[in-house]
Amino acid sequence: MNLKRRITLLRTQSGHADGAPSAAAPPQPSFKERVEQLRRPENPRTPMAACERDTALAQRLNGRLVADGLIEVDDVFPLAHAHGHRPLARLLDAPLGTLAPGGASDPEGLLLVDTETTGLAGGTGTIAFLLGLGRIERAGLRVRQLFLTRFSGEGALLARALEWFQAANTIVSFNGKCFDLPLLATRYRLHRMQAPFQPLGHLDLLHATRRLFSKSWADCRLRTAEERFLGFIRTDDLPGHLVPVAWSAFLRTGDLRSIPAVLEHNRWDIVSLAALAAELAHLYGSATHPEADLVAVARQKIASGRLQEAAEHLNGHGGRLTTPAWQLLANEYRRQGRHAQAMAIWEALAARGSNEAMEDLAKHHEHVRKDYARALDYTRALLEQAPGEARHGQRQARLMAKARRAGLLPK
Amino acid sequence: MAHAPHRAFAEESARRSDDADASDKGRDVVRLIERIRAKYAPRITGELVIPPRAGQYVPFPAGLDARLDHALRARGIHQLYSHQHQAWNAIMDGQSVVIVTPTASGKTLCYNLPVLHQALTTRAKALYLFPTKALSQDQVAEILELNQAGDLGVRAYTFDGDTPGDARKAVRTHGDIVVTNPDMLHQGILPHHTKWAQFFENLRYVVIDEMHTYRGVFGSHMANVLRRLKRICRFYGSAPVFVFSSATIANPGELAHALLGEAVTPILESGAPQGKKHLLLWNPPVINADLGIRASSRSQVTRIARFALKSGLKTIIFANSRLMVEVLTKYMKDVFDHDPRRPARVSAYRGGYLPTERRATEKCLRDGRIDCVIATSALELGVDIGSLDVCLLNGYPGTIAATWQRLGRAGRRHRDALGVLVASSDPLDQFIVRNPSFFLGASPEHARISPDQLLILMDHVRCAAFELPFQDGERFGGEPLGDMLGYLAEEGVVHHEGDHWHWMADSYPANTVSLRSIAEGNFVVIDTTDGKKEVIAEVDYSSAAMTIYEGAIYMVQARPWQVERLDWEGRKAFVTRTQADYYTDAIDYTKLKILDEFEHSGEPSASCACGEVHLVRRIAGYKKIRYYTHENVGYGQISLPDQEMHTSAVWWRVIPAALDSVFANRWSALDGFLGAAYAMHSVACLLSMSERHDIGRAVGDSQADWFATVSPDGRAMRTPSPGAALDGFMQGDQFSATVFLYDNYPGGVGLSAQLYDLRDKIVEQAQALVSLCECREGCPACIGPILAGEQQRGFSPKAAALKVLSLLRPPHDA
């Protein structure tokens, strides 16, 4: 019995639903497709034919064969180009620093990164067969795509990407912290090369997107952000799960019909990264969006200690922001001992009828300023709102005692 | 297998008091033995005395790092045992070694010493592999203590499923010693080796403790994980030295060689001192001779323990299940801890307790504040609990290696110690207590693996291809790699380009490969009691049909569940809790056909052979058997597809003429074969360190024309192939009755080849098992359960089995 038959037999006997290899194999091509495949000149039968096929493919993709097994495709999108509702030029005046403290504020130092891979499994068995990069140049947004026509082109791909990484100071990705960059680090390691992104900052737009929109959107995928936030609708886009299938079909059978769509898919990802970075930065600054959770932004700024920015952000959005966000900021000011700022917020809130702010004011006047008369005023006002509330009653009694001791009230 | 520094420290500091009362305690143990012997002589089936042994000491090796020297002295260690020194020399010389020495002989220091020395002097890194998580943690705790004593600054971490995500990076980049288990190496480390690049570049030592647990299926997987590990190390330019340590088995060097794929230096002579040890084999009294029923081992164990405690002797009791630990603890506490105002004298210790609780118990034991501890195998290995005087085993632990490990818990260097093995009614237990010779001389237990078992090998070729592309001409295992990769290419998971095979599937193959079973297809057992949905167990595909058919009683930790529904396609069994007073036993008809005979020996009249077989198993129904009385209380039907399997087998055959000379008719001969097969099966498991379900047995003829089984209607019902006339075989010359023992896994795992090598021993020991059994006509402890009617019809299945066994026994010593 040959090895294949032995394996098939034993697999069946050991409980595999299907002993024969087929589960992972792509659907068989139809007779017509098979004939077409055989006729197609690109179908590599010899190394020579493979090289010709690659050259032909490079032409078809408007790129060039820059190394054995590697096609490079460059595109430039002028900054006036509108991606969805807004021009890419919005990136130029976007307050990028607001997205990540201490990060890049210069749009020309950004490097947009997105990979297309053989799968999502991670580990050493997943390869990025298409690396999309983007950066702002004088002419506009330049998108560079490095596409493998063979596994053997990977070394050249990684080497060629180095130059772009080295020229940048911040990587911009969508879920790149968890996926694209660790994967590329693995690939560099396997090729015994130093991964170039150690010194770079990394702005993962997935996190910023989640913070703003997870409450109003069902999911925070890039596609959703494009449609609901950027106003960019893809037509004839190759669905993400078919991307690995397209490449493996290309490798196995030379079928390159889906390859242009794969590159286009990736190209739009890069352009969207640029547009999304710009729009998110504006939202983190002073812009608004009906579905964006701006309180979450304020909260994040407060949490990272950027109170001035948070105050500006809250002020910038004026009445659109809810009391809890202001309250949060006031508490943070109080915690830091910046009582004047805290009191200003509470007074504004109290004027709008916030009981919580009035209570904070009562505490503030009692404990910080020792202004028992003012504290009593606020406590009385609170008791009018909620006559039965025990803690207000207690505070009133305590304040009266203190006031008496201080000679403010007759003993 | 103790924590050498720790133990040695404890011993040194305890030495003065130890010496002072050594003779007293020693006398107490001897007095206890005398009392037991006087009262229960008939229950003691064997008694061994292992003479004391003086320690052999060697000074610390020249050139030992001064900090390490200091740390050891701070822990009370001023010299080495000879075997530790031998290990140091071999390991420092770059040889891979296997260390086989008894419990409490300082085995850990054999590898900790060179590993720590090299970590201190050359920043060499080490990977420690333990079969379980608990052992890993103990190991790290021990290194940390030594670390602290000498302020060594060596960083040792565990890395397993419990390691938090944010700590993992620190382990990968800063760990000098990383302690993990094979499953984690297989699923978590090797497929992500690039993250561990620094670690692998500097990896100099791989320590594999408890090597004897890597046998059979698990061991075959382990050998392949090591193939993958070595392949990754080559990629990073390292070639680590491997250090194995093992309990006593018959073939440690051979097993280490098979696991590693290269020769390994064995270190077998312990230089650790040992006090005199007494070992008693104890068989509970028979309470029903007809059915061969004995008093429970539990009742005997508590009785002996009471004696020991009253004599002021520190005692450890080992039980084989967590449930039994709880039961025994209750019995002992009822006697000794009934006064809540006094500190507890009795404590339980098992997996499932919180680590803090376990640490506290360990400390109490070391400090001598507890007089009796009842434990599972969790205390068998590694954990330091100081030394005790008496060790009681409630039931045979399954292997002699484990028995010795447990018994090693009792005994200090200057004191007598007592171990008592109390047998249960299980056939293996019964066999062991009736054959004290098993405990003398060399270990009879052979641990074998079969790393090139095709399914296992293919699983790991898959994982290895994911980790690094294979190159044409590369080798992995004993089968042609090109063919295997070609198969994977056809499956679409790898792609051949130039001279490389690249992984291209969107999958993570290690996640679908469990090191503890063959291939996929495991069934999950889901508890649906009270509307819940909880997975309580996993069952191998190969044993599913025999254990989780609808109506089966499925036991977890001796607690019964009933199978309500079996979803064969979905690989799920739905069960509910039950109070049944019976268990179920599947009735299967197994037909074997010999496809190929590899080896052959014996006489023309009776011969033994091994080879490849095709087997069809039909599970027709099951019987319900009441506990204790073993009476049949009902039957059920099972409708499951026939199971087919190619596997390897060993078989014994007798020609009709030889049978006719000793049996009046062939029906009784068949009875003899069935009984003999049952006994041989038990012995085969024992000698090959296998579980009962690892090996299958069948009686039939080699052409699959007929086969025999024990059926609900009576023993030895014959079920011929459809259409064949049975009577023809009952006369004439075509009747060649055969006992088969086979590997119960598709493709086999190498057990049969081993059993063929042990063929004479199997028959011989089976004869001893049956003839020494105290039952009259046969019982579950020797030839299998017999039917009540058989006693009445005056026929002795036991005598028939013995007749068959003597036919099978080679003539030169018959």
PDB file of N, CA, C and O in Angstrom, chain B residues 587-638:
ATOM      1  N   ILE B 587     -20.807  -5.460  24.868  1.00  0.00           N
ATOM      2  CA  ILE B 587     -20.549  -6.784  24.311  1.00  0.00           C
ATOM      3  C   ILE B 587     -20.100  -6.560  22.880  1.00  0.00           C
ATOM      4  O   ILE B 587     -20.856  -6.039  22.062  1.00  0.00           O
ATOM      5  N   ASP B 588     -18.863  -6.889  22.600  1.00  0.00           N
ATOM      6  CA  ASP B 588     -18.406  -6.645  21.240  1.00  0.00           C
ATOM      7  C   ASP B 588     -17.943  -7.935  20.587  1.00  0.00           C
ATOM      8  O   ASP B 588     -17.451  -8.853  21.247  1.00  0.00           O
ATOM      9  N   TYR B 589     -18.164  -8.024  19.324  1.00  0.00           N
ATOM     10  CA  TYR B 589     -17.686  -9.147  18.527  1.00  0.00           C
ATOM     11  C   TYR B 589     -16.557  -8.626  17.669  1.00  0.00           C
ATOM     12  O   TYR B 589     -16.760  -7.706  16.867  1.00  0.00           O
ATOM     13  N   THR B 590     -15.397  -9.177  17.876  1.00  0.00           N
ATOM     14  CA  THR B 590     -14.265  -8.686  17.117  1.00  0.00           C
ATOM     15  C   THR B 590     -13.767  -9.768  16.180  1.00  0.00           C
ATOM     16  O   THR B 590     -13.524 -10.898  16.593  1.00  0.00           O
ATOM     17  N   LYS B 591     -13.665  -9.415  14.931  1.00  0.00           N
ATOM     18  CA  LYS B 591     -13.190 -10.340  13.907  1.00  0.00           C
ATOM     19  C   LYS B 591     -11.839  -9.845  13.441  1.00  0.00           C
ATOM     20  O   LYS B 591     -11.706  -8.685  13.076  1.00  0.00           O
ATOM     21  N   LEU B 592     -10.850 -10.722  13.447  1.00  0.00           N
ATOM     22  CA  LEU B 592      -9.535 -10.306  12.995  1.00  0.00           C
ATOM     23  C   LEU B 592      -9.110 -11.134  11.814  1.00  0.00           C
ATOM     24  O   LEU B 592      -9.335 -12.335  11.766  1.00  0.00           O
ATOM     25  N   LYS B 593      -8.463 -10.486  10.888  1.00  0.00           N
ATOM     26  CA  LYS B 593      -7.905 -11.215   9.753  1.00  0.00           C
ATOM     27  C   LYS B 593      -6.434 -10.841   9.666  1.00  0.00           C
ATOM     28  O   LYS B 593      -6.093  -9.651   9.697  1.00  0.00           O
ATOM     29  N   ILE B 594      -5.607 -11.862   9.567  1.00  0.00           N
ATOM     30  CA  ILE B 594      -4.173 -11.584   9.492  1.00  0.00           C
ATOM     31  C   ILE B 594      -3.835 -11.154   8.073  1.00  0.00           C
ATOM     32  O   ILE B 594      -4.136 -11.850   7.107  1.00  0.00           O
ATOM     33  N   LEU B 595      -3.219  -9.996   7.927  1.00  0.00           N
ATOM     34  CA  LEU B 595      -2.854  -9.505   6.603  1.00  0.00           C
ATOM     35  C   LEU B 595      -1.404  -9.835   6.281  1.00  0.00           C
ATOM     36  O   LEU B 595      -1.052 -10.110   5.151  1.00  0.00           O
ATOM     37  N   ASP B 596      -0.578  -9.790   7.293  1.00  0.00           N
ATOM     38  CA  ASP B 596       0.842  -9.946   7.036  1.00  0.00           C
ATOM     39  C   ASP B 596       1.490 -10.446   8.315  1.00  0.00           C
ATOM     40  O   ASP B 596       1.203  -9.936   9.390  1.00  0.00           O
ATOM     41  N   GLU B 597       2.336 -11.476   8.192  1.00  0.00           N
ATOM     42  CA  GLU B 597       3.019 -11.991   9.370  1.00  0.00           C
ATOM     43  C   GLU B 597       4.475 -11.550   9.300  1.00  0.00           C
ATOM     44  O   GLU B 597       5.166 -11.838   8.347  1.00  0.00           O
ATOM     45  N   PHE B 598       4.924 -10.791  10.293  1.00  0.00           N
ATOM     46  CA  PHE B 598       6.303 -10.276  10.267  1.00  0.00           C
ATOM     47  C   PHE B 598       7.286 -11.260  10.881  1.00  0.00           C
ATOM     48  O   PHE B 598       8.358 -11.479  10.373  1.00  0.00           O
ATOM     49  N   GLU B 599       6.910 -11.820  12.020  1.00  0.00           N
ATOM     50  CA  GLU B 599       7.826 -12.698  12.729  1.00  0.00           C
ATOM     51  C   GLU B 599       7.049 -13.875  13.279  1.00  0.00           C
ATOM     52  O   GLU B 599       5.845 -13.781  13.492  1.00  0.00           O
ATOM     53  N   HIS B 600       7.780 -14.946  13.553  1.00  0.00           N
ATOM     54  CA  HIS B 600       7.119 -16.187  13.877  1.00  0.00           C
ATOM     55  C   HIS B 600       8.054 -17.002  14.740  1.00  0.00           C
ATOM     56  O   HIS B 600       9.252 -17.031  14.500  1.00  0.00           O
ATOM     57  N   SER B 601       7.534 -17.673  15.749  1.00  0.00           N
ATOM     58  CA  SER B 601       8.411 -18.541  16.536  1.00  0.00           C
ATOM     59  C   SER B 601       7.587 -19.636  17.185  1.00  0.00           C
ATOM     60  O   SER B 601       6.363 -19.577  17.202  1.00  0.00           O
ATOM     61  N   GLY B 602       8.247 -20.640  17.741  1.00  0.00           N
ATOM     62  CA  GLY B 602       7.543 -21.697  18.456  1.00  0.00           C
ATOM     63  C   GLY B 602       7.518 -23.003  17.694  1.00  0.00           C
ATOM     64  O   GLY B 602       8.225 -23.177  16.692  1.00  0.00           O
ATOM     65  N   GLU B 603       6.694 -23.904  18.175  1.00  0.00           N
ATOM     66  CA  GLU B 603       6.575 -25.251  17.610  1.00  0.00           C
ATOM     67  C   GLU B 603       5.470 -25.268  16.572  1.00  0.00           C
ATOM     68  O   GLU B 603       4.612 -24.387  16.572  1.00  0.00           O
ATOM     69  N   PRO B 604       5.452 -26.282  15.731  1.00  0.00           N
ATOM     70  CA  PRO B 604       4.321 -26.381  14.784  1.00  0.00           C
ATOM     71  C   PRO B 604       2.995 -26.516  15.516  1.00  0.00           C
ATOM     72  O   PRO B 604       1.967 -26.010  15.069  1.00  0.00           O
ATOM     73  N   SER B 605       3.002 -27.177  16.679  1.00  0.00           N
ATOM     74  CA  SER B 605       1.731 -27.408  17.365  1.00  0.00           C
ATOM     75  C   SER B 605       1.193 -26.144  18.018  1.00  0.00           C
ATOM     76  O   SER B 605      -0.009 -25.909  18.052  1.00  0.00           O
ATOM     77  N   ALA B 606       2.094 -25.332  18.541  1.00  0.00           N
ATOM     78  CA  ALA B 606       1.665 -24.090  19.174  1.00  0.00           C
ATOM     79  C   ALA B 606       2.704 -23.038  18.861  1.00  0.00           C
ATOM     80  O   ALA B 606       3.891 -23.237  19.104  1.00  0.00           O
ATOM     81  N   SER B 607       2.254 -21.914  18.304  1.00  0.00           N
ATOM     82  CA  SER B 607       3.228 -20.925  17.853  1.00  0.00           C
ATOM     83  C   SER B 607       2.768 -19.523  18.191  1.00  0.00           C
ATOM     84  O   SER B 607       1.597 -19.284  18.494  1.00  0.00           O
ATOM     85  N   CYS B 608       3.700 -18.618  18.094  1.00  0.00           N
ATOM     86  CA  CYS B 608       3.395 -17.220  18.346  1.00  0.00           C
ATOM     87  C   CYS B 608       3.931 -16.399  17.180  1.00  0.00           C
ATOM     88  O   CYS B 608       4.973 -16.731  16.614  1.00  0.00           O
ATOM     89  N   ALA B 609       3.209 -15.351  16.815  1.00  0.00           N
ATOM     90  CA  ALA B 609       3.645 -14.540  15.678  1.00  0.00           C
ATOM     91  C   ALA B 609       3.171 -13.120  15.891  1.00  0.00           C
ATOM     92  O   ALA B 609       2.289 -12.850  16.710  1.00  0.00           O
ATOM     93  N   CYS B 610       3.766 -12.201  15.132  1.00  0.00           N
ATOM     94  CA  CYS B 610       3.229 -10.841  15.153  1.00  0.00           C
ATOM     95  C   CYS B 610       3.159 -10.318  13.733  1.00  0.00           C
ATOM     96  O   CYS B 610       3.862 -10.809  12.848  1.00  0.00           O
ATOM     97  N   GLY B 611       2.314  -9.353  13.525  1.00  0.00           N
ATOM     98  CA  GLY B 611       2.146  -8.838  12.178  1.00  0.00           C
ATOM     99  C   GLY B 611       1.011  -7.847  12.108  1.00  0.00           C
ATOM    100  O   GLY B 611       0.600  -7.264  13.124  1.00  0.00           O
ATOM    101  N   GLU B 612       0.523  -7.671  10.870  1.00  0.00           N
ATOM    102  CA  GLU B 612      -0.510  -6.664  10.657  1.00  0.00           C
ATOM    103  C   GLU B 612      -1.858  -7.361  10.499  1.00  0.00           C
ATOM    104  O   GLU B 612      -1.942  -8.397   9.853  1.00  0.00           O
ATOM    105  N   VAL B 613      -2.884  -6.782  11.081  1.00  0.00           N
ATOM    106  CA  VAL B 613      -4.211  -7.399  10.995  1.00  0.00           C
ATOM    107  C   VAL B 613      -5.251  -6.367  10.590  1.00  0.00           C
ATOM    108  O   VAL B 613      -5.052  -5.165  10.730  1.00  0.00           O
ATOM    109  N   HIS B 614      -6.335  -6.877  10.074  1.00  0.00           N
ATOM    110  CA  HIS B 614      -7.502  -6.049   9.808  1.00  0.00           C
ATOM    111  C   HIS B 614      -8.575  -6.509  10.772  1.00  0.00           C
ATOM    112  O   HIS B 614      -8.779  -7.713  10.933  1.00  0.00           O
ATOM    113  N   LEU B 615      -9.224  -5.550  11.401  1.00  0.00           N
ATOM    114  CA  LEU B 615     -10.183  -5.973  12.408  1.00  0.00           C
ATOM    115  C   LEU B 615     -11.495  -5.240  12.240  1.00  0.00           C
ATOM    116  O   LEU B 615     -11.520  -4.071  11.843  1.00  0.00           O
ATOM    117  N   VAL B 616     -12.558  -5.976  12.443  1.00  0.00           N
ATOM    118  CA  VAL B 616     -13.885  -5.388  12.396  1.00  0.00           C
ATOM    119  C   VAL B 616     -14.518  -5.649  13.744  1.00  0.00           C
ATOM    120  O   VAL B 616     -14.539  -6.779  14.217  1.00  0.00           O
ATOM    121  N   ARG B 617     -14.987  -4.586  14.346  1.00  0.00           N
ATOM    122  CA  ARG B 617     -15.591  -4.769  15.658  1.00  0.00           C
ATOM    123  C   ARG B 617     -17.037  -4.296  15.592  1.00  0.00           C
ATOM    124  O   ARG B 617     -17.331  -3.197  15.131  1.00  0.00           O
ATOM    125  N   ARG B 618     -17.914  -5.169  16.028  1.00  0.00           N
ATOM    126  CA  ARG B 618     -19.318  -4.777  16.112  1.00  0.00           C
ATOM    127  C   ARG B 618     -19.701  -4.749  17.575  1.00  0.00           C
ATOM    128  O   ARG B 618     -19.450  -5.714  18.301  1.00  0.00           O
ATOM    129  N   ILE B 619     -20.286  -3.645  17.969  1.00  0.00           N
ATOM    130  CA  ILE B 619     -20.734  -3.561  19.348  1.00  0.00           C
ATOM    131  C   ILE B 619     -22.233  -3.774  19.323  1.00  0.00           C
ATOM    132  O   ILE B 619     -22.987  -2.937  18.835  1.00  0.00           O
ATOM    133  N   ALA B 620     -22.632  -4.938  19.815  1.00  0.00           N
ATOM    134  CA  ALA B 620     -24.006  -5.375  19.593  1.00  0.00           C
ATOM    135  C   ALA B 620     -24.919  -4.960  20.735  1.00  0.00           C
ATOM    136  O   ALA B 620     -26.095  -4.700  20.538  1.00  0.00           O
ATOM    137  N   GLY B 621     -24.399  -4.929  21.905  1.00  0.00           N
ATOM    138  CA  GLY B 621     -25.263  -4.629  23.038  1.00  0.00           C
ATOM    139  C   GLY B 621     -24.419  -4.461  24.285  1.00  0.00           C
ATOM    140  O   GLY B 621     -23.195  -4.410  24.206  1.00  0.00           O
ATOM    141  N   TYR B 622     -25.094  -4.333  25.390  1.00  0.00           N
ATOM    142  CA  TYR B 622     -24.340  -4.218  26.629  1.00  0.00           C
ATOM    143  C   TYR B 622     -25.104  -4.906  27.734  1.00  0.00           C
ATOM    144  O   TYR B 622     -26.312  -5.131  27.627  1.00  0.00           O
ATOM    145  N   LYS B 623     -24.365  -5.273  28.766  1.00  0.00           N
ATOM    146  CA  LYS B 623     -25.028  -5.840  29.932  1.00  0.00           C
ATOM    147  C   LYS B 623     -24.850  -4.903  31.107  1.00  0.00           C
ATOM    148  O   LYS B 623     -23.877  -4.144  31.175  1.00  0.00           O
ATOM    149  N   LYS B 624     -25.835  -4.969  31.993  1.00  0.00           N
ATOM    150  CA  LYS B 624     -25.750  -4.181  33.217  1.00  0.00           C
ATOM    151  C   LYS B 624     -25.288  -5.111  34.318  1.00  0.00           C
ATOM    152  O   LYS B 624     -25.878  -6.177  34.513  1.00  0.00           O
ATOM    153  N   ILE B 625     -24.249  -4.691  35.032  1.00  0.00           N
ATOM    154  CA  ILE B 625     -23.683  -5.571  36.052  1.00  0.00           C
ATOM    155  C   ILE B 625     -23.742  -4.871  37.392  1.00  0.00           C
ATOM    156  O   ILE B 625     -23.254  -3.744  37.527  1.00  0.00           O
ATOM    157  N   ARG B 626     -24.339  -5.540  38.340  1.00  0.00           N
ATOM    158  CA  ARG B 626     -24.488  -4.926  39.664  1.00  0.00           C
ATOM    159  C   ARG B 626     -23.143  -4.902  40.368  1.00  0.00           C
ATOM    160  O   ARG B 626     -22.365  -5.845  40.270  1.00  0.00           O
ATOM    161  N   TYR B 627     -22.887  -3.795  41.070  1.00  0.00           N
ATOM    162  CA  TYR B 627     -21.646  -3.688  41.838  1.00  0.00           C
ATOM    163  C   TYR B 627     -21.565  -4.792  42.868  1.00  0.00           C
ATOM    164  O   TYR B 627     -22.568  -5.256  43.377  1.00  0.00           O
ATOM    165  N   TYR B 628     -20.383  -5.175  43.204  1.00  0.00           N
ATOM    166  CA  TYR B 628     -20.063  -6.143  44.254  1.00  0.00           C
ATOM    167  C   TYR B 628     -20.495  -7.552  43.905  1.00  0.00           C
ATOM    168  O   TYR B 628     -19.719  -8.483  43.980  1.00  0.00           O
ATOM    169  N   THR B 629     -21.770  -7.755  43.528  1.00  0.00           N
ATOM    170  CA  THR B 629     -22.193  -9.135  43.277  1.00  0.00           C
ATOM    171  C   THR B 629     -21.860  -9.556  41.857  1.00  0.00           C
ATOM    172  O   THR B 629     -21.837 -10.744  41.548  1.00  0.00           O
ATOM    173  N   HIS B 630     -21.643  -8.604  40.985  1.00  0.00           N
ATOM    174  CA  HIS B 630     -21.346  -8.877  39.574  1.00  0.00           C
ATOM    175  C   HIS B 630     -22.446  -9.631  38.853  1.00  0.00           C
ATOM    176  O   HIS B 630     -22.200 -10.291  37.866  1.00  0.00           O
ATOM    177  N   GLU B 631     -23.667  -9.579  39.387  1.00  0.00           N
ATOM    178  CA  GLU B 631     -24.720 -10.303  38.659  1.00  0.00           C
ATOM    179  C   GLU B 631     -25.245  -9.435  37.515  1.00  0.00           C
ATOM    180  O   GLU B 631     -25.237  -8.215  37.589  1.00  0.00           O
ATOM    181  N   ASN B 632     -25.671 -10.107  36.459  1.00  0.00           N
ATOM    182  CA  ASN B 632     -26.270  -9.393  35.336  1.00  0.00           C
ATOM    183  C   ASN B 632     -27.670  -8.948  35.725  1.00  0.00           C
ATOM    184  O   ASN B 632     -28.480  -9.753  36.151  1.00  0.00           O
ATOM    185  N   VAL B 633     -27.953  -7.652  35.570  1.00  0.00           N
ATOM    186  CA  VAL B 633     -29.294  -7.212  35.918  1.00  0.00           C
ATOM    187  C   VAL B 633     -30.024  -6.658  34.699  1.00  0.00           C
ATOM    188  O   VAL B 633     -31.052  -6.027  34.836  1.00  0.00           O
ATOM    189  N   GLY B 634     -29.514  -6.890  33.532  1.00  0.00           N
ATOM    190  CA  GLY B 634     -30.255  -6.474  32.346  1.00  0.00           C
ATOM    191  C   GLY B 634     -29.340  -6.333  31.143  1.00  0.00           C
ATOM    192  O   GLY B 634     -28.110  -6.401  31.247  1.00  0.00           O
ATOM    193  N   TYR B 635     -29.969  -6.159  29.987  1.00  0.00           N
ATOM    194  CA  TYR B 635     -29.231  -6.016  28.733  1.00  0.00           C
ATOM    195  C   TYR B 635     -29.767  -4.828  27.970  1.00  0.00           C
ATOM    196  O   TYR B 635     -30.893  -4.391  28.189  1.00  0.00           O
ATOM    197  N   GLY B 636     -28.997  -4.318  27.064  1.00  0.00           N
ATOM    198  CA  GLY B 636     -29.493  -3.273  26.177  1.00  0.00           C
ATOM    199  C   GLY B 636     -28.908  -3.465  24.785  1.00  0.00           C
ATOM    200  O   GLY B 636     -27.890  -4.140  24.617  1.00  0.00           O
ATOM    201  N   GLN B 637     -29.606  -2.914  23.800  1.00  0.00           N
ATOM    202  CA  GLN B 637     -29.134  -3.001  22.421  1.00  0.00           C
ATOM    203  C   GLN B 637     -28.290  -1.764  22.105  1.00  0.00           C
ATOM    204  O   GLN B 637     -28.545  -0.682  22.622  1.00  0.00           O
ATOM    205  N   ILE B 638     -27.330  -1.936  21.230  1.00  0.00           N
ATOM    206  CA  ILE B 638     -26.560  -0.789  20.757  1.00  0.00           C
ATOM    207  C   ILE B 638     -26.580  -0.832  19.239  1.00  0.00           C
ATOM    208  O   ILE B 638     -26.334  -1.880  18.656  1.00  0.00           O
TER     209      ILE B 638
END
